[in-house]
Short mmCIF file of C-alpha atoms in Angstrom, two decimals:
data_model
loop_
_atom_site.label_atom_id
_atom_site.label_comp_id
_atom_site.label_asym_id
_atom_site.label_seq_id
_atom_site.Cartn_x
_atom_site.Cartn_y
_atom_site.Cartn_z
CA MET A 78 -121.39 -24.94 28.40
CA HIS A 79 -122.51 -25.25 24.43
CA ILE A 80 -122.01 -29.29 24.55
CA ALA A 81 -121.27 -30.51 20.43
CA VAL A 82 -122.53 -33.64 20.87
CA LEU A 83 -122.07 -36.75 19.01
CA PRO A 84 -123.79 -39.78 19.55
CA LEU A 85 -122.51 -43.55 18.49
CA GLY A 86 -124.45 -47.22 18.05
CA ARG A 87 -124.15 -50.02 14.97
CA SER A 88 -127.16 -51.13 14.02
CA THR A 89 -126.28 -55.10 15.00
CA PHE A 90 -126.76 -54.29 18.17
CA ASP A 91 -130.70 -53.73 19.90
CA THR A 92 -131.23 -50.70 18.26
CA GLU A 93 -134.88 -49.51 20.63
CA PHE A 94 -133.25 -50.18 23.60
CA ALA A 95 -130.06 -47.94 22.46
CA ALA A 96 -132.80 -45.95 21.70
CA GLU A 97 -134.50 -45.64 24.71
CA LYS A 98 -130.99 -45.15 26.48
CA LEU A 99 -129.70 -42.70 24.21
CA ALA A 100 -133.71 -40.28 25.18
CA ALA A 101 -132.64 -40.91 28.38
CA MET A 102 -129.28 -39.50 28.43
CA PHE A 103 -130.76 -36.61 26.54
CA VAL A 104 -132.91 -35.70 28.80
CA ALA A 105 -129.61 -35.89 32.00
CA LEU A 106 -127.99 -33.40 29.77
CA GLU A 107 -131.11 -31.16 28.96
CA GLN A 108 -131.05 -30.93 32.68
CA THR A 109 -127.95 -29.31 33.72
CA GLY A 110 -128.17 -26.70 32.19
CA HIS A 111 -125.25 -26.48 29.74
CA LEU A 112 -126.52 -25.25 25.25
CA ILE A 113 -126.53 -28.53 24.11
CA SER A 114 -127.04 -29.03 20.38
CA GLY A 115 -125.48 -32.43 17.62
CA PRO A 116 -127.42 -35.21 15.74
CA ARG A 117 -130.57 -36.46 18.95
CA VAL A 118 -130.38 -39.99 16.70
CA LEU A 119 -127.78 -42.63 16.90
CA MET A 120 -124.76 -42.16 14.22
CA GLY A 121 -123.80 -45.79 12.53
CA ASP A 122 -122.57 -44.95 9.40
CA GLN A 123 -119.57 -42.80 8.03
CA ALA A 124 -121.53 -40.21 5.60
CA ASP A 125 -123.69 -39.53 9.39
CA CYS A 126 -120.38 -38.88 11.64
CA SER A 127 -118.60 -37.18 8.72
CA GLU A 128 -122.13 -34.92 8.88
CA ALA A 129 -121.67 -34.51 12.18
CA LEU A 130 -118.53 -33.56 12.15
CA ALA A 131 -118.61 -31.47 9.71
CA GLN A 132 -121.46 -29.46 11.61
CA MET A 133 -119.23 -30.08 15.20
CA GLN A 134 -116.42 -27.46 13.77
CA GLU A 135 -118.28 -24.45 12.47
CA CYS A 136 -120.62 -24.55 16.14
CA SER A 137 -116.97 -23.86 17.61
CA PRO A 138 -118.67 -25.93 21.27
CA ASP A 139 -116.75 -25.64 24.92
CA LEU A 140 -116.97 -29.34 24.49
CA VAL A 141 -116.78 -32.67 22.46
CA LEU A 142 -119.23 -35.53 24.49
CA VAL A 143 -119.31 -38.50 21.81
CA LEU A 144 -121.89 -40.74 23.50
CA GLN A 145 -121.09 -44.81 23.37
CA VAL A 146 -124.70 -46.03 23.35
CA THR A 147 -123.75 -48.84 21.93
CA PHE A 148 -120.34 -50.60 21.17
CA THR A 149 -118.29 -49.54 18.57
CA ASP A 150 -114.82 -49.34 16.22
CA ALA A 151 -112.50 -46.75 17.54
CA ALA A 152 -111.81 -44.58 14.56
CA PHE A 153 -114.71 -42.24 14.49
CA VAL A 154 -113.90 -40.72 18.30
CA VAL A 155 -109.90 -40.62 16.80
CA GLU A 156 -110.90 -38.85 14.00
CA VAL A 157 -112.79 -36.21 16.63
CA ALA A 158 -109.67 -36.11 18.51
CA ASN A 159 -107.76 -35.41 15.86
CA ALA A 160 -109.88 -32.49 14.96
CA ALA A 161 -111.43 -30.44 17.72
CA PRO A 162 -109.11 -29.31 19.67
CA GLN A 163 -111.35 -28.52 21.79
CA PRO A 164 -111.85 -31.35 26.03
CA LEU A 165 -112.88 -34.56 24.22
CA ALA A 166 -115.55 -37.07 26.83
CA LEU A 167 -117.63 -39.95 26.51
CA TRP A 168 -119.86 -41.67 27.93
CA ALA A 169 -121.25 -44.63 27.72
CA VAL A 170 -123.95 -46.35 29.29
CA PRO A 171 -124.54 -50.09 31.55
CA GLU A 172 -127.40 -52.43 30.90
CA PRO A 173 -129.09 -54.71 32.75
CA ARG A 174 -127.54 -58.05 33.21
CA ILE A 175 -130.22 -60.39 32.76
CA GLY A 176 -128.93 -63.61 31.12
CA GLY A 177 -130.65 -62.25 27.68
CA ARG A 178 -128.19 -61.07 25.16
CA LEU A 179 -124.96 -58.43 25.25
CA ARG A 180 -127.73 -55.54 23.82
CA LEU A 181 -125.08 -52.86 24.14
CA ASN A 182 -121.93 -53.39 24.43
CA ALA A 183 -121.39 -49.47 25.43
CA PHE A 184 -118.40 -50.77 27.96
CA CYS A 185 -115.71 -53.20 25.45
CA GLY A 186 -116.37 -49.61 23.16
CA LEU A 187 -115.71 -47.52 25.64
CA ILE A 188 -112.42 -49.96 26.30
CA LEU A 189 -111.47 -49.52 22.32
CA ALA A 190 -111.56 -45.53 22.79
CA SER A 191 -110.08 -45.00 25.63
CA HIS A 192 -106.65 -47.84 24.30
CA ALA A 193 -106.72 -45.60 21.04
CA LEU A 194 -107.06 -42.21 22.47
CA GLY A 195 -103.93 -42.99 24.53
CA ARG A 196 -101.70 -44.56 21.90
CA ASN A 197 -103.36 -40.38 20.20
CA HIS A 198 -101.63 -39.32 23.62
CA ARG A 199 -104.82 -37.79 23.80
CA ARG A 200 -106.49 -37.20 27.52
CA PHE A 201 -110.19 -36.29 27.89
CA SER A 202 -113.27 -37.31 30.38
CA TYR A 203 -115.29 -40.28 31.30
CA LEU A 204 -118.35 -41.06 32.39
CA TYR A 205 -120.19 -44.42 32.61
CA HIS A 206 -123.57 -44.62 34.29
CA ASP A 207 -127.00 -45.12 33.87
CA PRO A 208 -128.74 -41.63 32.43
CA ALA A 209 -132.56 -43.08 34.16
CA ASP A 210 -130.19 -44.11 37.83
CA ARG A 211 -131.31 -40.84 39.73
CA LYS A 212 -128.63 -40.59 41.37
CA VAL A 213 -126.85 -39.62 37.65
CA GLY A 214 -126.73 -35.62 38.20
CA GLN A 215 -123.66 -35.68 40.33
CA PRO A 216 -121.08 -37.99 38.50
CA LEU A 217 -122.34 -36.33 35.71
CA LEU A 218 -121.90 -32.88 36.25
CA GLU A 219 -118.44 -33.77 37.29
CA PHE A 220 -117.33 -35.37 34.48
CA LEU A 221 -118.87 -31.97 31.70
CA ASP A 222 -116.57 -30.45 34.52
CA GLY A 223 -113.89 -31.99 33.32
CA ARG A 224 -112.99 -33.37 36.89
CA ARG A 225 -112.78 -37.10 35.43
CA ARG A 226 -110.36 -36.22 33.44
CA SER A 227 -108.45 -40.45 32.56
CA ARG A 228 -104.29 -40.41 33.30
CA VAL A 229 -101.17 -42.22 32.19
CA VAL A 230 -100.23 -45.06 33.80
CA GLU A 231 -97.46 -46.28 33.01
CA GLY A 232 -96.96 -49.20 35.07
CA HIS A 233 -93.84 -50.25 38.12
CA ALA A 234 -90.94 -51.94 37.14
CA ALA A 235 -90.86 -55.51 37.95
CA VAL A 236 -89.45 -58.16 40.48
CA PRO A 237 -87.43 -60.28 40.55
CA ALA A 238 -84.64 -58.16 38.59
CA GLY A 239 -82.59 -60.91 37.14
CA ALA A 240 -85.36 -63.31 35.68
CA VAL A 241 -84.92 -65.50 32.86
CA LEU A 242 -87.60 -66.68 30.33
CA PRO A 243 -88.86 -70.02 29.85
CA GLU A 244 -87.74 -72.01 26.53
CA SER A 245 -90.95 -73.07 25.63
CA LEU A 246 -91.96 -69.30 25.86
CA ARG A 247 -88.52 -68.19 22.53
CA ASN A 248 -88.82 -68.19 19.45
CA LEU A 249 -93.09 -69.04 19.07
CA ARG A 250 -94.69 -69.44 16.27
CA ILE A 251 -98.69 -67.54 15.09
CA ALA A 252 -100.43 -66.95 12.43
CA ARG A 253 -102.12 -64.40 11.78
CA ILE A 254 -105.51 -65.10 9.48
CA GLY A 255 -106.74 -62.24 7.89
CA GLN A 256 -105.90 -58.44 8.74
CA HIS A 257 -108.56 -56.19 12.39
CA PRO A 258 -111.04 -54.93 12.39
CA GLU A 259 -110.94 -51.26 11.34
CA GLY A 260 -110.79 -49.17 14.43
CA PHE A 261 -109.09 -51.73 15.92
CA ASP A 262 -106.04 -51.16 17.84
CA THR A 263 -106.38 -52.69 19.97
CA CYS A 264 -105.58 -55.17 18.03
CA ARG A 265 -102.57 -54.06 15.74
CA TYR A 266 -99.15 -54.91 15.50
CA ASP A 267 -95.76 -54.67 14.07
CA ARG A 268 -94.47 -58.07 13.11
CA HIS A 269 -90.61 -56.31 13.58
CA SER A 270 -90.95 -55.28 17.46
CA ILE A 271 -92.46 -58.29 18.41
CA GLN A 272 -89.84 -61.11 17.49
CA ALA A 273 -87.12 -58.23 18.73
CA LEU A 274 -89.62 -58.28 22.08
CA MET A 275 -89.92 -62.78 22.41
CA GLY A 276 -88.19 -63.83 18.93
CA VAL A 277 -92.08 -64.26 18.00
CA GLU A 278 -92.67 -65.51 14.99
CA VAL A 279 -95.63 -64.44 12.70
CA ASP A 280 -96.69 -65.70 9.16
CA GLU A 281 -99.11 -63.26 7.61
CA LEU A 282 -102.23 -65.35 6.10
CA GLN A 283 -105.05 -64.72 4.19
CA LEU A 284 -109.25 -65.65 5.28
CA ASP A 285 -110.06 -66.69 2.28
CA ASP A 286 -107.41 -69.66 1.80
CA LEU A 287 -109.22 -70.52 5.11
CA PHE A 288 -112.39 -70.48 4.45
CA GLN A 289 -111.02 -72.61 1.03
CA ARG A 290 -109.47 -74.94 2.50
CA ALA A 291 -111.91 -75.64 5.46
CA ARG A 292 -114.52 -76.06 2.10
CA SER A 293 -112.24 -78.75 0.25
CA LEU A 294 -112.10 -80.62 3.81
CA PRO A 295 -112.90 -84.13 3.09
CA ALA A 296 -115.76 -85.31 5.31
CA ASP A 297 -113.27 -88.33 7.07
CA ALA A 298 -111.24 -85.71 8.67
CA LEU A 299 -114.08 -84.37 10.31
CA ALA A 300 -115.04 -87.09 11.83
CA GLY A 301 -113.45 -86.32 15.03
CA TYR A 302 -114.22 -82.53 15.51
CA LYS A 303 -117.97 -84.15 15.26
CA GLU A 304 -117.89 -86.60 17.75
CA ARG A 305 -116.92 -83.69 19.74
CA VAL A 306 -119.22 -81.73 19.42
CA ALA A 307 -121.85 -84.04 19.48
CA GLY A 308 -120.36 -84.90 23.37
CA ASP A 309 -120.29 -81.17 24.59
CA LEU A 310 -123.90 -80.47 22.93
CA ASP A 311 -127.53 -82.70 23.51
CA ASN A 312 -129.32 -79.54 21.62
CA LEU A 313 -127.34 -79.55 17.97
CA ASP A 314 -130.88 -80.62 15.96
CA GLU A 315 -131.81 -77.06 17.03
CA LEU A 316 -129.59 -75.08 14.56
CA ASP A 317 -128.90 -75.36 11.02
CA ALA A 318 -126.97 -78.36 9.71
CA GLY A 319 -125.36 -76.38 6.74
CA GLU A 320 -123.89 -73.35 9.93
CA VAL A 321 -123.19 -75.50 11.74
CA ASP A 322 -120.94 -77.94 9.34
CA ARG A 323 -119.66 -74.65 7.91
CA SER A 324 -117.91 -74.05 11.28
CA ILE A 325 -116.98 -77.58 11.99
CA ARG A 326 -114.98 -77.44 8.98
CA LEU A 327 -112.66 -74.06 9.77
CA ALA A 328 -111.38 -76.80 13.40
CA GLY A 329 -110.27 -78.70 11.44
CA ALA A 330 -109.44 -76.64 8.82
CA LEU A 331 -107.48 -74.12 11.37
CA ASP A 332 -106.46 -77.25 13.43
CA SER A 333 -104.97 -78.49 10.22
CA LEU A 334 -103.49 -75.11 9.57
CA ARG A 335 -101.41 -75.62 12.85
CA ARG A 336 -100.01 -79.00 11.55
CA GLU A 337 -98.71 -77.47 8.78
CA GLY A 338 -97.26 -74.30 9.75
CA GLY A 339 -96.19 -75.80 12.78
CA TYR A 340 -98.24 -73.03 14.85
CA ASP A 341 -98.13 -72.34 18.62
CA ALA A 342 -100.96 -70.39 18.42
CA MET A 343 -103.27 -68.36 16.10
CA ALA A 344 -104.66 -64.76 14.62
CA VAL A 345 -108.07 -64.53 12.75
CA ARG A 346 -110.46 -62.30 11.90
CA CYS A 347 -113.56 -63.95 12.83
CA TRP A 348 -115.89 -60.88 11.43
CA PRO A 349 -118.01 -60.28 10.04
CA GLU A 350 -116.51 -62.17 6.82
CA THR A 351 -116.92 -65.64 8.52
CA PHE A 352 -120.74 -64.56 8.00
CA THR A 353 -121.03 -62.63 5.62
CA GLU A 354 -118.19 -65.04 3.24
CA TYR A 355 -118.22 -68.04 4.14
CA GLY A 356 -121.47 -69.07 6.25
CA GLY A 357 -120.60 -70.21 9.54
CA ALA A 358 -118.91 -69.24 12.99
CA VAL A 359 -116.13 -69.85 14.18
CA CYS A 360 -116.40 -69.68 18.26
CA GLY A 361 -117.36 -72.43 18.16
CA PRO A 362 -113.84 -74.37 16.61
CA VAL A 363 -112.08 -71.51 18.50
CA SER A 364 -113.18 -72.64 21.87
CA MET A 365 -112.55 -76.82 20.44
CA LEU A 366 -109.24 -76.24 19.59
CA GLY A 367 -108.98 -73.45 22.78
CA GLU A 368 -109.82 -77.08 25.07
CA ALA A 369 -107.30 -79.11 22.81
CA ARG A 370 -103.77 -75.93 23.96
CA VAL A 371 -104.62 -74.57 20.73
CA PRO A 372 -105.20 -70.49 21.75
CA CYS A 373 -106.47 -68.26 19.10
CA ALA A 374 -107.13 -65.37 19.14
CA CYS A 375 -110.27 -63.37 17.37
CA GLU A 376 -110.21 -60.08 15.53
CA ALA A 377 -106.65 -60.81 14.08
CA ASP A 378 -105.76 -59.78 17.68
CA VAL A 379 -101.50 -61.55 17.45
CA TYR A 380 -100.64 -59.58 21.49
CA GLY A 381 -103.60 -60.93 22.40
CA ALA A 382 -102.39 -65.17 21.28
CA LEU A 383 -99.12 -63.92 22.60
CA SER A 384 -100.77 -63.21 25.77
CA GLN A 385 -102.68 -66.83 25.60
CA LEU A 386 -99.51 -68.74 25.10
CA ILE A 387 -98.07 -66.72 28.41
CA LEU A 388 -101.00 -67.58 30.20
CA GLN A 389 -101.52 -70.92 29.18
CA HIS A 390 -97.79 -72.22 30.11
CA ILE A 391 -98.06 -70.60 33.03
CA ALA A 392 -101.55 -72.20 33.87
CA ASN A 393 -100.86 -75.42 31.99
CA GLN A 394 -104.14 -74.84 31.65
CA PRO A 395 -106.41 -73.74 28.49
CA VAL A 396 -106.94 -70.43 29.29
CA PHE A 397 -109.87 -67.91 27.70
CA LEU A 398 -109.59 -65.07 25.44
CA VAL A 399 -112.25 -62.73 27.37
CA ASP A 400 -113.76 -59.12 26.48
CA LEU A 401 -114.77 -57.39 30.31
CA VAL A 402 -118.10 -56.18 29.29
CA ASP A 403 -119.19 -54.48 32.35
CA LEU A 404 -118.42 -53.16 35.61
CA ASP A 405 -121.18 -52.61 38.19
CA GLN A 406 -119.48 -51.26 41.40
CA GLN A 407 -123.12 -50.94 43.93
CA ASP A 408 -122.92 -54.92 43.31
CA ASN A 409 -118.93 -54.43 43.40
CA SER A 410 -118.64 -57.03 40.51
CA GLY A 411 -117.44 -56.98 36.86
CA VAL A 412 -118.65 -59.58 33.65
CA VAL A 413 -116.40 -61.05 31.42
CA TRP A 414 -117.47 -62.59 28.34
CA HIS A 415 -117.11 -63.33 24.51
CA CYS A 416 -119.57 -64.52 22.00
CA GLY A 417 -119.76 -68.94 22.53
CA GLN A 418 -115.08 -69.74 23.12
CA ALA A 419 -114.68 -70.66 26.23
CA PRO A 420 -112.96 -73.56 26.87
CA VAL A 421 -115.56 -76.15 28.09
CA SER A 422 -113.23 -77.47 30.75
CA MET A 423 -113.66 -74.04 32.25
CA ALA A 424 -118.15 -74.56 31.84
CA ALA A 425 -120.35 -74.08 36.07
CA ARG A 426 -122.33 -77.47 34.77
CA PRO A 427 -121.27 -79.03 31.83
CA ALA A 428 -124.56 -81.05 31.63
CA GLU A 429 -126.23 -77.88 30.24
CA MET A 430 -124.11 -75.63 28.39
CA GLN A 431 -126.23 -75.30 25.18
CA ALA A 432 -124.89 -75.51 20.94
CA THR A 433 -126.57 -71.83 20.03
CA VAL A 434 -125.73 -69.05 17.14
CA HIS A 435 -124.09 -65.19 17.24
CA THR A 436 -126.62 -63.30 19.24
CA ASN A 437 -125.78 -60.28 16.77
CA ARG A 438 -125.39 -62.61 13.73
CA LYS A 439 -127.41 -64.51 13.74
CA MET A 440 -125.49 -68.10 13.06
CA ALA A 441 -123.92 -71.10 14.34
CA LEU A 442 -122.45 -72.51 16.26
CA LEU A 443 -121.10 -70.94 19.08
CA TYR A 444 -121.30 -72.95 22.42
CA GLU A 445 -122.99 -71.45 25.47
CA PHE A 446 -122.82 -71.23 28.93
CA THR A 447 -121.89 -69.87 32.64
CA LEU A 448 -117.46 -69.73 33.61
CA LYS A 449 -117.51 -71.68 37.18
CA ALA A 450 -117.06 -69.75 39.90
CA GLY A 451 -112.63 -69.91 41.57
CA ARG A 452 -109.97 -67.82 41.50
CA VAL A 453 -108.80 -66.84 38.83
CA THR A 454 -106.43 -63.85 36.37
CA LEU A 455 -106.04 -61.59 33.92
CA PHE A 456 -103.91 -60.41 31.62
CA ARG A 457 -102.58 -59.05 28.94
CA LEU A 458 -99.09 -58.45 26.95
CA SER A 459 -99.79 -55.17 26.27
CA GLN A 460 -99.23 -51.66 24.03
CA ALA A 461 -101.09 -49.46 25.98
CA TYR A 462 -99.39 -45.29 24.95
CA GLY A 463 -97.39 -47.43 22.04
CA THR A 464 -94.81 -49.10 24.22
CA PRO A 465 -94.90 -52.90 25.93
CA LYS A 466 -96.03 -53.94 28.66
CA LEU A 467 -97.68 -56.58 31.59
CA VAL A 468 -101.37 -55.81 32.71
CA ILE A 469 -102.80 -58.38 36.14
CA ALA A 470 -105.63 -58.92 37.63
CA THR A 471 -106.77 -60.98 39.91
CA GLY A 472 -110.05 -61.64 41.36
CA ASP A 473 -112.71 -65.01 41.82
CA MET A 474 -115.46 -65.47 39.07
CA LEU A 475 -118.55 -65.84 41.96
CA ALA A 476 -120.84 -68.64 41.46
CA ARG A 477 -123.22 -65.72 39.69
CA PRO A 478 -126.58 -67.05 37.23
CA MET A 479 -125.82 -66.27 33.49
CA ALA A 480 -125.52 -62.46 32.88
CA PHE A 481 -125.77 -62.66 29.35
CA THR A 482 -126.05 -64.82 26.61
CA GLY A 483 -122.67 -66.50 25.27
CA THR A 484 -119.81 -67.81 27.71
CA SER A 485 -119.32 -65.72 30.83
CA GLY A 486 -118.89 -64.67 34.25
CA VAL A 487 -119.43 -62.25 37.10
CA ILE A 488 -116.41 -61.10 38.70
CA ARG A 489 -115.09 -59.76 42.10
CA PHE A 490 -111.98 -58.47 41.52
CA ASP A 491 -109.34 -57.60 44.67
CA GLN A 492 -109.71 -53.77 44.28
CA PRO A 493 -113.11 -52.89 44.60
CA ALA A 494 -114.65 -52.19 41.36
CA SER A 495 -114.87 -48.24 41.16
CA VAL A 496 -111.51 -48.65 41.65
CA VAL A 497 -110.21 -51.34 38.48
CA LEU A 498 -112.88 -49.46 36.24
CA PRO A 499 -110.90 -45.94 35.95
CA ALA A 500 -107.78 -48.65 36.33
CA VAL A 501 -108.84 -49.92 33.04
CA VAL A 502 -109.19 -46.70 31.55
CA ASP A 503 -106.56 -44.63 32.45
CA SER A 504 -103.74 -48.36 31.92
CA GLY A 505 -105.32 -47.60 28.00
CA LEU A 506 -105.80 -51.03 28.31
CA GLU A 507 -106.91 -53.07 25.60
CA HIS A 508 -110.32 -54.81 25.00
CA HIS A 509 -108.72 -58.17 25.07
CA MET A 510 -107.24 -60.04 28.21
CA VAL A 511 -106.58 -63.39 28.43
CA LEU A 512 -107.84 -65.74 31.98
CA ALA A 513 -107.25 -68.69 33.91
CA TYR A 514 -108.42 -70.58 36.57
CA GLY A 515 -106.20 -69.59 39.39
CA ASP A 516 -103.29 -66.49 40.67
CA TYR A 517 -100.48 -66.23 38.49
CA ARG A 518 -99.98 -62.88 38.96
CA GLN A 519 -96.42 -63.75 40.57
CA ALA A 520 -95.19 -65.94 37.55
CA LEU A 521 -96.07 -63.78 34.71
CA CYS A 522 -93.88 -60.31 37.17
CA GLN A 523 -91.70 -62.72 37.29
CA VAL A 524 -91.83 -62.87 32.57
CA ALA A 525 -92.58 -58.61 33.13
CA ALA A 526 -88.76 -59.00 34.25
CA ALA A 527 -87.18 -61.24 32.10
CA LEU A 528 -88.36 -59.06 29.66
CA ASP A 529 -87.89 -56.11 31.03
CA LEU A 530 -91.83 -54.70 30.30
CA PRO A 531 -93.06 -52.71 33.03
CA VAL A 532 -96.09 -53.74 35.65
CA ILE A 533 -99.60 -53.01 36.14
CA ILE A 534 -101.68 -54.46 38.51
CA LEU A 535 -104.86 -53.18 38.26
CA GLY A 536 -106.70 -50.94 40.93
CA GLU A 537 -102.92 -50.91 42.52
CA GLU A 538 -101.11 -47.87 42.94
CA HIS A 539 -98.52 -46.48 40.55
CA GLY A 540 -95.62 -44.27 40.53
#
């Protein structure tokens, strides 16, 4: 075959490590005997991507292969899918869990792409495998030959029939502050659809207004937040004091906005503007407000915020909006992670929590700790394939060392990781899920029944 390769990477990740992975991917591809064309370096900006796409269209390959070397949004993958009638394939690479920064985050990029392709009704082949693994040869050949293609999983009817939605989950109010990032189809929403589904009212607010509110807060309005942070974290003096102050101000601004608007949750566009225009991270404030049971979904993810409210109501405890960033079939485990925003009650060792900076943007304030061991539920009110449904997974958080910096934990799902991985892709799931400690599968199925929505249990067969 003639395979046109499009290598994707984002400069905020570890580009040197990504280049090593990319080189190994090309070595493995050359060994297949297929004709390989396309750029041999990471494409990060729109100009590079557009030029490569034009060249690909001119050469009329048999297969278009996107190399998801680091996390990227899904905008270019969708552009490729719309422009190329040829079969489409995505290869993402794992990275070692060595307790440092999330250097590539390629699996999360694969999930973003699979969701966007599902909403565009485009099937594709996919592979999540280390190119340096000596066993990569056979999976790679199967992948290129189209034997690892996505399939549409729509779920099954929820039981019991006749369930009623609790009154506390009706007529909720969510503040969406700023628009979701471009290429994040996972965070798209339609205000009329969400209101028809659950009576949810969404107010669309401006990010600049939040920044101005934070800057203008008087010092006495911040005292309680500063006291709480100082009580949680004993190394604040190691961080930039101005960044810490600006970050804490966001907690006060979000809280005052919640009170004034009567909001149950918020969905905030967290990057890049909180760093590039405001000068402080919102991750620490999200942790603080989450612990106080005021969910704040990042990346302006309105359905993520609503998912938090649903699971928080059922579990009657703080919840955590996570990315699933790795699935290791040999270890039979996955990693859930976010920059540094888990509620502090989820810390494995509270006395060891640390204040830190964002791994890519290098600004405070974030919390850093490993999630405690215990039974957990992951949940999402999903818009996979453009129709609402509930996606549920259960498992056990393991007592493991920190996989990646920020707030993260190693989970063993009830189904094998080798089954969960294709289930995540085939379900068209978004990259955000909500985590709570405990097993709430039955209660969530009752919510699905009350809303007359299908249910997908990750890893279980669905018709």
